[in-house]
Coordinates of C-alpha atoms in Angstrom, one line a residue:
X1 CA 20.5 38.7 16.9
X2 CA 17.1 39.5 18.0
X3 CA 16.4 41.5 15.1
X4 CA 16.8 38.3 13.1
X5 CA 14.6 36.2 14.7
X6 CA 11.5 35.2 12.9
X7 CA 8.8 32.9 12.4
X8 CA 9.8 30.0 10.1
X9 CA 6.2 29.0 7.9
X10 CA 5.7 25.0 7.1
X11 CA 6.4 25.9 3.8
X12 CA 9.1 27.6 3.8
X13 CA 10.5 24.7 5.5
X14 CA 9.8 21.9 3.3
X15 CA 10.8 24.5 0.4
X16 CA 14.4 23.9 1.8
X17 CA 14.2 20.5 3.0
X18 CA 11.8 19.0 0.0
X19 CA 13.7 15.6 0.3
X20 CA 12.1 15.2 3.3
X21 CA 9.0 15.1 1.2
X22 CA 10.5 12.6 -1.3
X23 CA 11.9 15.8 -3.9
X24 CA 15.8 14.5 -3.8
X25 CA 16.3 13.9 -7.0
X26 CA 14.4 14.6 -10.5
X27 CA 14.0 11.1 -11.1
X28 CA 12.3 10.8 -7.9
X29 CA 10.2 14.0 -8.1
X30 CA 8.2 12.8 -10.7
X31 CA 7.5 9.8 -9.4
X32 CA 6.2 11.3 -5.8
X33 CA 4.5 13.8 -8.1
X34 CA 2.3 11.0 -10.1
X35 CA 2.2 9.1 -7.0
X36 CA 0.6 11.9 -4.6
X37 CA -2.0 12.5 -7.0
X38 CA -2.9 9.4 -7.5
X39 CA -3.3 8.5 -4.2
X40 CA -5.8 11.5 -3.8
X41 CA -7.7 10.3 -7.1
X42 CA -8.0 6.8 -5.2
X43 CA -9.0 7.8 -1.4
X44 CA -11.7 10.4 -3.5
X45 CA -13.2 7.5 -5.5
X46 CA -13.0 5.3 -3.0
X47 CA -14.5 7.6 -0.2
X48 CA -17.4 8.2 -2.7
X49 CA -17.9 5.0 -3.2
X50 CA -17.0 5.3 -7.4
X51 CA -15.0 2.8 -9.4
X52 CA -11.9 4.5 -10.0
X53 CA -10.9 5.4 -13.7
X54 CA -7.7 6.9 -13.5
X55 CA -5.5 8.7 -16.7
X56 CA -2.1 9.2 -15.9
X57 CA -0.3 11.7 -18.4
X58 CA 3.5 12.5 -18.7
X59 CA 4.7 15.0 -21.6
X60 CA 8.2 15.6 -21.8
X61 CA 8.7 19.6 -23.2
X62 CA 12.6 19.9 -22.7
X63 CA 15.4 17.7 -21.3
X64 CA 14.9 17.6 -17.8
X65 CA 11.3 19.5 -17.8
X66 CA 7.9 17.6 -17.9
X67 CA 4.2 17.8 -17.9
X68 CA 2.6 15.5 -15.7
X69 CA -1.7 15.6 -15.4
X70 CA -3.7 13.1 -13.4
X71 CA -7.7 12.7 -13.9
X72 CA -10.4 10.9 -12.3
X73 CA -13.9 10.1 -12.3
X74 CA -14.1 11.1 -8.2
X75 CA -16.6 13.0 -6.7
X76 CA -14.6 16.2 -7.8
X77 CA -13.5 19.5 -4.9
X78 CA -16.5 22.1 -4.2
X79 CA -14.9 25.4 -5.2
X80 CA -13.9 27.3 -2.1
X81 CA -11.5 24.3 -1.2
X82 CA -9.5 24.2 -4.2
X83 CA -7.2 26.3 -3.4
X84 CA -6.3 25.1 0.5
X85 CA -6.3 21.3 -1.1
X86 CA -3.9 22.2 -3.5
X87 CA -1.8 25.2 -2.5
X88 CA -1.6 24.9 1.7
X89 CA 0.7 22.6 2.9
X90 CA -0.8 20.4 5.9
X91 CA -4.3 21.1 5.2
X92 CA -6.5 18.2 4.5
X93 CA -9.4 15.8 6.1
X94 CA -7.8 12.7 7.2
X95 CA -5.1 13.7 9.6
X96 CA -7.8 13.8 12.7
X97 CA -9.8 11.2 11.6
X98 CA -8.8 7.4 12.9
X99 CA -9.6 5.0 9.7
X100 CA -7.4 3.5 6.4
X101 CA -6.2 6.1 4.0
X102 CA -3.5 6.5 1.5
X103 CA -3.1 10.4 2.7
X104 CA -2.1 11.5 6.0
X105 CA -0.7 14.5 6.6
X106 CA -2.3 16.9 3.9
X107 CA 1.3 17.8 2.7
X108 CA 1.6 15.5 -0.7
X109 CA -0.1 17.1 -3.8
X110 CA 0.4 21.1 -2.5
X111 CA 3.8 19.9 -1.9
X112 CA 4.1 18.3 -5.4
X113 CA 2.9 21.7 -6.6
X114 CA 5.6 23.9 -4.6
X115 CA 8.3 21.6 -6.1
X116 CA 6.8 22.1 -10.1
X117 CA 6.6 26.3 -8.7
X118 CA 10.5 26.2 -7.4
X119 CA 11.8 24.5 -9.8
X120 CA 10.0 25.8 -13.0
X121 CA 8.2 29.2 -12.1
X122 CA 5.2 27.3 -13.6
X123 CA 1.0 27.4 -11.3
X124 CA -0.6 24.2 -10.6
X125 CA -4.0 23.7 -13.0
X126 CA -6.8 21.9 -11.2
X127 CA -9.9 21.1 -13.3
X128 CA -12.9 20.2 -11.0
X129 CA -16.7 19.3 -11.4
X130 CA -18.9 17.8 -8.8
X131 CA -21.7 17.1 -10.7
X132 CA -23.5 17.5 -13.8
X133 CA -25.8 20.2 -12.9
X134 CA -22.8 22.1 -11.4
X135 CA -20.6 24.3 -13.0
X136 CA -16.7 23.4 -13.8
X137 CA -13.9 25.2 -12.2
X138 CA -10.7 25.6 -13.9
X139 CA -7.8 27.3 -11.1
X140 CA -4.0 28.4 -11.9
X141 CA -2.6 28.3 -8.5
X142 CA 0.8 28.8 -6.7
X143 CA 2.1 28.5 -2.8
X144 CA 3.1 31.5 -0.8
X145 CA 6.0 29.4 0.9
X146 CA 6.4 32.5 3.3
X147 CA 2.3 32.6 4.8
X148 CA 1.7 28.7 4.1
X149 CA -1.4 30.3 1.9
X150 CA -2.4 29.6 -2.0
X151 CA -2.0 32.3 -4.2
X152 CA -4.6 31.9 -6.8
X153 CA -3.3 33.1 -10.4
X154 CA -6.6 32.6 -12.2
X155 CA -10.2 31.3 -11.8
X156 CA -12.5 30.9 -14.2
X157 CA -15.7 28.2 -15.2
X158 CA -15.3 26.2 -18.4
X159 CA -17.2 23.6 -20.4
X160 CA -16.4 20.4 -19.4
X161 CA -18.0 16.6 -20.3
X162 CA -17.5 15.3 -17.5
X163 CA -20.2 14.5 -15.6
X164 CA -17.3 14.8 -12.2
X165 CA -13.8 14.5 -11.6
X166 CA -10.4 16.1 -11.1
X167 CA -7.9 16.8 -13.0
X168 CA -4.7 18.1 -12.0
X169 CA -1.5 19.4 -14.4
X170 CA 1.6 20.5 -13.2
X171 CA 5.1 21.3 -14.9
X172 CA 7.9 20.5 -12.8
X173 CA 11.8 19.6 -13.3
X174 CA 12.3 15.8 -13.6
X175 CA 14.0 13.1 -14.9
X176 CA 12.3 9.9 -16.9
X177 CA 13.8 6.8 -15.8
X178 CA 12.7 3.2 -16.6
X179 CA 12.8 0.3 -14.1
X180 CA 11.3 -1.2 -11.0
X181 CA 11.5 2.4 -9.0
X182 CA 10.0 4.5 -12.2
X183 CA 6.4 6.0 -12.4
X184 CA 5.7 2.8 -14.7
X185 CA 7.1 0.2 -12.4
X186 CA 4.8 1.9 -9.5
X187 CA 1.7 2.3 -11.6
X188 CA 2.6 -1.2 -12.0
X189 CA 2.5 -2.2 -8.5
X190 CA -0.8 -0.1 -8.1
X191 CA -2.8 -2.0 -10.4
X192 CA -2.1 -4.9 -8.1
X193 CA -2.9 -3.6 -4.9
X194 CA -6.0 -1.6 -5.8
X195 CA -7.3 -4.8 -8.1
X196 CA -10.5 -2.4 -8.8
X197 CA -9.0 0.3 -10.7
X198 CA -8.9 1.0 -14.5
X199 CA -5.6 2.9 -14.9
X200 CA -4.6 4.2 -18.4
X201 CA -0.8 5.6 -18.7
X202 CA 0.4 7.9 -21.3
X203 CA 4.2 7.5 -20.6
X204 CA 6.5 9.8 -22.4
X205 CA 6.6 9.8 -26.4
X206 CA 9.7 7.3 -26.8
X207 CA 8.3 5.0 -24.0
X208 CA 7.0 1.7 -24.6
X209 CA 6.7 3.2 -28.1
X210 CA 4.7 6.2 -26.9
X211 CA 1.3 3.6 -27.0
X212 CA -1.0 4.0 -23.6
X213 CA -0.9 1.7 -21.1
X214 CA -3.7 -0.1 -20.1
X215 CA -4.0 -2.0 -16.5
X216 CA -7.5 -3.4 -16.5
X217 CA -10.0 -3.6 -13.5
X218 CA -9.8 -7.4 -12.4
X219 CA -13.0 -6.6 -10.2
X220 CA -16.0 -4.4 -9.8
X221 CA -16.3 -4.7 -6.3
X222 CA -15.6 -1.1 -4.5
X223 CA -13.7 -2.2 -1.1
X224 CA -15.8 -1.3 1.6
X225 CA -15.4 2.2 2.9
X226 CA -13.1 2.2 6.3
X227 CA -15.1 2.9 9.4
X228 CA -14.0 6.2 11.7
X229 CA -12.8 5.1 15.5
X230 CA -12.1 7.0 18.4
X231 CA -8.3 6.4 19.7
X232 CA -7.3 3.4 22.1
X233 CA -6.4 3.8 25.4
X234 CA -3.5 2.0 24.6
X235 CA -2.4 4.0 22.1
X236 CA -2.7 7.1 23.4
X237 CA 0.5 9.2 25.2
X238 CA 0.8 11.2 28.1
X239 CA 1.0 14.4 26.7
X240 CA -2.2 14.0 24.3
X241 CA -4.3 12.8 27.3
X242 CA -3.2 16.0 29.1
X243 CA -4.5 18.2 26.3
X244 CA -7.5 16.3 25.7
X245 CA -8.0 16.7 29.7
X246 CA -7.7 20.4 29.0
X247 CA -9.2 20.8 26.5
X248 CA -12.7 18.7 28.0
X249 CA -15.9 20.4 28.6
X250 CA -17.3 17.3 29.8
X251 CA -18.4 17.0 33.4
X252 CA -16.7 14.0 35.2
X253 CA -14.0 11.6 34.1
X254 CA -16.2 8.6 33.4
X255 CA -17.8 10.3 30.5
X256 CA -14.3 11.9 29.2
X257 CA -13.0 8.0 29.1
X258 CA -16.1 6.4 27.5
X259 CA -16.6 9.5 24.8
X260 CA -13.1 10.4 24.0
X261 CA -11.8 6.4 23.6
X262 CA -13.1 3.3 21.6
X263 CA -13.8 0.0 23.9
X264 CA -14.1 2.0 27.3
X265 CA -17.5 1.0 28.8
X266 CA -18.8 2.4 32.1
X267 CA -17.8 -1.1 33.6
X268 CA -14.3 -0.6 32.3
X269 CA -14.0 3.2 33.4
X270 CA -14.6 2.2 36.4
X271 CA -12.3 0.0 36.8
X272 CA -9.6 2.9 35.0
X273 CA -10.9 5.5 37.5
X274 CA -10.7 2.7 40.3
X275 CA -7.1 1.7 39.8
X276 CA -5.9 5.4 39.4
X277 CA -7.4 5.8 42.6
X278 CA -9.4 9.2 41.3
X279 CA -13.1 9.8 41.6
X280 CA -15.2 9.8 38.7
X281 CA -17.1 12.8 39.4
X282 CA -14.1 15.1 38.9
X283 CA -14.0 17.6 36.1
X284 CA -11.5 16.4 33.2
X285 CA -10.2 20.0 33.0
X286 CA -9.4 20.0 36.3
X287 CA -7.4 17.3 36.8
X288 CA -4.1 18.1 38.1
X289 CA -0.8 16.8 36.3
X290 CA 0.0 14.0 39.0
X291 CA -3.5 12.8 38.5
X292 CA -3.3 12.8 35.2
X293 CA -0.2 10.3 35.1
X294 CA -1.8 8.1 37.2
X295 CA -4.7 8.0 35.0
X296 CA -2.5 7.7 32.1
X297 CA -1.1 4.5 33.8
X298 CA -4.0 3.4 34.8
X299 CA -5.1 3.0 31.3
X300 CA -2.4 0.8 30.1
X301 CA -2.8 -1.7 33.4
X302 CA -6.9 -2.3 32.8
X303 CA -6.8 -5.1 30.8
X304 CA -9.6 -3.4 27.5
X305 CA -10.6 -5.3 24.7
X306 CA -8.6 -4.4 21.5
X307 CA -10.0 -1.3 18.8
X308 CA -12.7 -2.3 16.6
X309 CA -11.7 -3.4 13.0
X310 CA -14.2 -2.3 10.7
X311 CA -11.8 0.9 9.8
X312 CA -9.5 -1.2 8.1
X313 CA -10.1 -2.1 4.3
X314 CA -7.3 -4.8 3.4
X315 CA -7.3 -6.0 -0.5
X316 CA -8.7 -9.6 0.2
X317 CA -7.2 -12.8 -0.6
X318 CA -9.2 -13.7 -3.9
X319 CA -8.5 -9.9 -4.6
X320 CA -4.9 -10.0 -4.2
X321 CA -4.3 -13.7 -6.3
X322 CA -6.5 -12.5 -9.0
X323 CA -4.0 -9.0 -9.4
X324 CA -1.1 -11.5 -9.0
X325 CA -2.1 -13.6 -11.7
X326 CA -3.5 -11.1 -14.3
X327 CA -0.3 -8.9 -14.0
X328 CA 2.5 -11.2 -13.7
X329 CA 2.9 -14.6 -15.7
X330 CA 3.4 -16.7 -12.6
X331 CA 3.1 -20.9 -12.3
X332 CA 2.0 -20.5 -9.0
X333 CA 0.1 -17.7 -6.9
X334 CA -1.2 -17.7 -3.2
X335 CA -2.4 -14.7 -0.6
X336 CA -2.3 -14.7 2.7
X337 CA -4.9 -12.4 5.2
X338 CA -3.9 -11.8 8.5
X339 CA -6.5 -11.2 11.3
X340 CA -6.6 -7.9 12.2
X341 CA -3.9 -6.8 15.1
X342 CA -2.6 -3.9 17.4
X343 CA 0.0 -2.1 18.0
X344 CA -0.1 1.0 20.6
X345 CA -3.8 0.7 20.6
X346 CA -3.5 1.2 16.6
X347 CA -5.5 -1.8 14.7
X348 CA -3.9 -3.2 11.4
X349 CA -3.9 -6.2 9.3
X350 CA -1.2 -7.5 7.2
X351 CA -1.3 -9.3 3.6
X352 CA 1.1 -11.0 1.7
X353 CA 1.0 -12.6 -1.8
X354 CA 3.2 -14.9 -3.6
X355 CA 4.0 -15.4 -7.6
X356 CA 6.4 -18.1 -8.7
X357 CA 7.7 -20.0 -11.4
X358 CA 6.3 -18.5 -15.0
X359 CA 8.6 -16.0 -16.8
X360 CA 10.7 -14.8 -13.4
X361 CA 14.2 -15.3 -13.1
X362 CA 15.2 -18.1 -11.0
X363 CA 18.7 -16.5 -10.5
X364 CA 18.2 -13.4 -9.6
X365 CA 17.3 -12.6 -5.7
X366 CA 13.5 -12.0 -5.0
X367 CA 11.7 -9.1 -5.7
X368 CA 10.0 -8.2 -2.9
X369 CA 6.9 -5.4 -3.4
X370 CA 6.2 -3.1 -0.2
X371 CA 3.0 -1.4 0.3
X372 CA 1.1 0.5 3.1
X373 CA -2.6 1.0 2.3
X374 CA -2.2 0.1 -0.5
X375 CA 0.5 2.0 -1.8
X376 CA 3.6 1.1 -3.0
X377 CA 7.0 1.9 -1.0
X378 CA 9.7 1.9 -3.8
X379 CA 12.5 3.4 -2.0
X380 CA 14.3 2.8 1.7
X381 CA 13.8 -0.9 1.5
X382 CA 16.7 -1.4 3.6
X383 CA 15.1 0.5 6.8
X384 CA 11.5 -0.9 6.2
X385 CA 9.8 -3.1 8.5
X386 CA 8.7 -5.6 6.2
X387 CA 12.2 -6.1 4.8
X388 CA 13.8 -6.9 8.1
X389 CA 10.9 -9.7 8.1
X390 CA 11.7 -11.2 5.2
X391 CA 15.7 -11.6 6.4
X392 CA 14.5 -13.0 9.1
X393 CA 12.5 -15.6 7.9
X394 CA 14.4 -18.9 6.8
X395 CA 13.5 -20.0 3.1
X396 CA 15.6 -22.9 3.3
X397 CA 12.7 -24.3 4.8
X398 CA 10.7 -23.3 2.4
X399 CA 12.6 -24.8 -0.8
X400 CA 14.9 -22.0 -1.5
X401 CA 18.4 -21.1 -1.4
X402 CA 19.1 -17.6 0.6
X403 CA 22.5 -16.1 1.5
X404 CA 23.4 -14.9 4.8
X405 CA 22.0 -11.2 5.4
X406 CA 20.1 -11.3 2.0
X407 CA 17.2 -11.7 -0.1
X408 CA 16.5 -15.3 -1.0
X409 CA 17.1 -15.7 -4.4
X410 CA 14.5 -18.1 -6.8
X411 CA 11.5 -17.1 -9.4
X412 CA 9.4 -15.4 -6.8
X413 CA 7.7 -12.1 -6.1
X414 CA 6.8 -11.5 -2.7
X415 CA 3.9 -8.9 -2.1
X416 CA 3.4 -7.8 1.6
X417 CA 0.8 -5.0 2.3
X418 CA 0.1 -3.0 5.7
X419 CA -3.3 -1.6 6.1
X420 CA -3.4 0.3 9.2
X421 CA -5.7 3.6 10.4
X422 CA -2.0 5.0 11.0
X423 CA 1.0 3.6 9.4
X424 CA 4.3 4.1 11.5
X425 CA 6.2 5.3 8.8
X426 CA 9.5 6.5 9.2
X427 CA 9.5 9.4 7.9
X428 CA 7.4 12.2 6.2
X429 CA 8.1 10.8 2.7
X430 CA 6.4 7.5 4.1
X431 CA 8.4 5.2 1.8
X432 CA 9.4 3.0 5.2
X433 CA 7.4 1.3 7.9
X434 CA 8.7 1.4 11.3
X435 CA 10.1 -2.0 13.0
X436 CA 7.7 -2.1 15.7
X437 CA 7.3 -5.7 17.2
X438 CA 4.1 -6.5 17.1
X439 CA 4.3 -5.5 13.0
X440 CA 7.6 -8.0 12.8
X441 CA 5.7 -10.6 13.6
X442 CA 2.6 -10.3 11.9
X443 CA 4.5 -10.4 8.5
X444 CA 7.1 -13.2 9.7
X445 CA 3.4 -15.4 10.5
X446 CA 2.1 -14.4 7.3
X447 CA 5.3 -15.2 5.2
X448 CA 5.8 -18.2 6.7
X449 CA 2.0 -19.2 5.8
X450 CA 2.5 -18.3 2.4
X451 CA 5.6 -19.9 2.6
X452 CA 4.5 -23.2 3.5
X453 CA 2.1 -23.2 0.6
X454 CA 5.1 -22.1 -2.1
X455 CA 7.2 -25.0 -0.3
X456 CA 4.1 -27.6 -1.0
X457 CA 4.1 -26.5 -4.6
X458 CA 8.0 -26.5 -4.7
X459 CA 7.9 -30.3 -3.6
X460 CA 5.1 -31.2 -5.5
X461 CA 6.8 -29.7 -8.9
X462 CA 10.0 -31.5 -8.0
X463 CA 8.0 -34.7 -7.5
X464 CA 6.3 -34.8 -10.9
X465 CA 9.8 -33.7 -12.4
X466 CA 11.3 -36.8 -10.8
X467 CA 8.8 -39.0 -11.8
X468 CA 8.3 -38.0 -15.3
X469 CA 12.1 -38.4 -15.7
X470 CA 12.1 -42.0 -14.1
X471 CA 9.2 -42.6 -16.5
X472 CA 11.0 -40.9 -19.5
X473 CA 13.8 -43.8 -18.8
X474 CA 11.5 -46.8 -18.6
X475 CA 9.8 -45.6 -21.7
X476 CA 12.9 -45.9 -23.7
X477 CA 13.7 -48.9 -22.1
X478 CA 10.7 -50.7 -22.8
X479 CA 11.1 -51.7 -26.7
X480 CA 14.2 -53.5 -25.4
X481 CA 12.6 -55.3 -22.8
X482 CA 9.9 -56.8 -25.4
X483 CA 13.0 -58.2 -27.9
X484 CA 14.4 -59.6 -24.6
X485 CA 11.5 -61.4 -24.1
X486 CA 10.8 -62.3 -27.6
X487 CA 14.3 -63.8 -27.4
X488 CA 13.8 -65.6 -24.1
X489 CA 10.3 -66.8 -24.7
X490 CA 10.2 -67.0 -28.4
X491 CA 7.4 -65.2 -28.5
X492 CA 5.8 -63.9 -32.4
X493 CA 6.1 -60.1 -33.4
X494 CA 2.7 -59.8 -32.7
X495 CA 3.3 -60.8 -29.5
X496 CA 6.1 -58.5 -28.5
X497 CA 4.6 -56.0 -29.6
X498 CA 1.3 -56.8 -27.6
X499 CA 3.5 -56.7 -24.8
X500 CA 5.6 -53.4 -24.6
X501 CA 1.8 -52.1 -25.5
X502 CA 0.5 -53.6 -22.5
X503 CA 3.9 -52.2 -20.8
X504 CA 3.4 -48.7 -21.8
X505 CA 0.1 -49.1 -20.8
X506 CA 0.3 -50.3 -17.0
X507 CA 3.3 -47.1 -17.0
X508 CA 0.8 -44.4 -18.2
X509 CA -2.0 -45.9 -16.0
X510 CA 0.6 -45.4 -13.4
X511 CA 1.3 -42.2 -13.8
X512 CA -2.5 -41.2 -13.6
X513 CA -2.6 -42.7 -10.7

């Protein structure tokens, strides 16, 4: 048994557990495929403060194989990390930093690759320039899934007119599906969270009559870049203070608290150190384990003003209606922005938009459109946080009809976004957000904000319905009323018909009124 026992790399783990990873199905695996490197093409733009121009490519070459190659206008990958980026599963910049991103983990695009390698025996091709006095980098790479390390195929510099950029092209196993949980339905929902993106999307040939689609930038205005924070005391878990403790080579415990967490002052490690009952001269890394739980308790008992917000980046209200009303034909459209809250000493801010009425089917339940900074969360609605919100708020109030345990139904597309410096998703596919409370009821607020505002519109509709039809009545009656009175009062043509004139005239002024 010994013998057999062996180290098992990260790789080689998601290679047999890719649905972890959002690989379950061939329809799916293109979709995570487009989406993962779109995301990056975003967060690189946007961390270089670029307007995003996006091309998203899909070739079908045989019945369930497909060519998929995303390019952007970003700031482009400096050589030497071209090959971690892309062929080393959890490598990346984010997943230490504390601010909004689309990317966490540093597992989606490498991971995208490793599926297209498994499943076809065909490298990843990454295309990179970053800038126009640098040279252009072409790579064919693949993933060692036993060492976690890229194996590069081929390397060579090429002419290329752009200026900088990415592009990335990989052949993978897949399935092309229309609908709401299809790479069009979720480039869809992208152009309406990231309202300053110019997306253009070559579906297969076949699809949509093989034409590009093109989603349109609504505004030029970059969303400001998310600020980096330290952690928050509330936030933080026994265990990781133990290691950071250990880890210290800082010379007392006042200076560990105020360096290694956001809002702790000297007044306020004082009053940590004082509560815990430890003195603030000791050494961090000497603190023993008893100590350090006290400390740790400590921490959540001092009453410490919440994280700073500035490394949140939520779409914006104007933002959010303008998408709404450029990309669905709506009668009605409202956004709602949350201030910024916390949840174990995490900032985040939630956003919800509503389109009604227009073209949308007023039978059909509501379709209700998930994101988490800023992207889109197709599947595992069910498990999602902002779903179990939505049941739980009651529409009836709001002027429509809902079922017991489901979905209202009525012309209406509900948008909610997260923005968070960590999502809580549920799993390593991030396609749910986890049902902590403090996140329940920030949506429920914002939903029922929004939803007072669809209920005014509701009643005001109805209103003018009413009235119009009450009016449409009188109208018809009003010829009738005049040869009444012509009868009655033996009044001249001339005069009846002066008078349902001056009849339909006091209605219409009515009616203005």
């Amino acid at each position: 048994m010994a013998s057999k026992q062996r180290e098992i790399s990260v790789s080689e783990f998601f290679a047999k557990n890719r649905h972890l990873l959002g690989f379950d199905n061939p329809a799916k695996a293109l979709l995570t495929t487009v989406k993962e490197a779109v995301d990056n093409s975003l967060d690189a733009c946007e961390e270089a403060q670029i307007l995003p121009e996006i091309h998203v490519e899909i070739e079908q070459l045989a019945e369930e194989r497909f060519r998929v190659a995303v390019e952007d206008n970003g700031p482009g990958i400096v050589r030497a990390q071209i090959p971690k980026i892309f062929g080393k599963l959890l490598y990346g910049s984010k997943f230490h930093t504390f601010r909004q991103a689309r990317g966490q983990q540093g597992i989606g695009i490498s991971a995208a690759g490793m599926y297209g390698l498994l499943t076809t025996g065909q490298p990843m091709k990454i295309f990179s320039r970053i800038g126009s006095n640098r040279p252009a980098y072409a790579f064919e790479l693949t993933i060692d899934t036993r060492t976690n390390q890229p194996n590069i195929r081929s390397e060579e510099q090429f002419e290329w007119d752009k200026e900088h950029g990415t592009r990335v092209e990989m052949i993978l196993e897949a399935t092309y599906k229309k609908g709401r949980h299809s790479v069009d339905g979720y480039l869809r929902q992208v152009a309406i969270s990231n309202p300053h993106l110019e997306l253009i999307y070559n579906p297969p040939s076949g699809a949509e009559n093989g034409e590009p689609v093109h989603f349109v930038r609504v505004t030029d205005e970059i969303p400001p870049q998310p600020k980096e924070i330290l952690p928050h005391p509330y936030g933080v878990e026994l265990g990781v203070l133990i290691q950071l403790l250990s880890e210290s080579k800082l010379q007392n415990l006042s200076s560990f608290l105020q360096r290694q967490f956001s809002r702790v002052t000297l007044r306020v490690a004082s009053l940590i150190l004082e509560t815990a009952e430890i003195r603030g001269n000791t050494r961090p890394n000497r603190l023993k384990h008893q100590d350090a739980e006290k400390l740790h308790a400590a921490m959540n008992t001092v009453k410490i003003m919440v994280p700073p917000t500035n490394c949140l980046s939520p779409i914006g209200e104007k933002q959010l209606m303008e998408s709404l009303a450029q990309e669905i034909e709506a009668d009605f459209v409202t956004a709602v922005t949350r201030p910024p809250a916390v949840y174990r000493g995490i900032p985040f801010q939630i956003e919800v938009g509503f389109a009604f009425g227009g073209n949308l089917n007023a039978e059909d339940l509501i379709s209700l459109y998930r994101y988490a900074n800023r992207v889109p969360l197709l599947y595992q609605q069910s498990a999602c946080a902002i779903t179990k919100s939505v049941l739980g708020v009651d529409w009836k109030k709001y002027r429509l009809s809902q079922a017991r345990g489901a979905l209202p139904s009525g012309p209406l597309i509900v948008v909610c976004h997260m923005a968070s410096a960590w999502v809580p998703f549920t799993s390593e596919s991030k396609e749910s957000i986890a049902h902590y409370p403090e996140i329940l009821k920030e949506i429920r607020l914002a939903l029922q904000e929004a939803g007072r505002r669809l209920a005014s519109h509701i009643g005001r509709r109805r209103k003018e319905k009413e009235e119009a039809q009450k009016r449409s009545y009188i109208q018809k009656y009003i010829p009738h009323i005049g040869i009444a009175l012509q009868s009655i009062l033996s009044l001249k043509d001339a005069e009846r018909e002066k008078t349902v004139d001056l009849l339909s005239s006091i209605l219409e002024k009515s009616r203005k009124m």
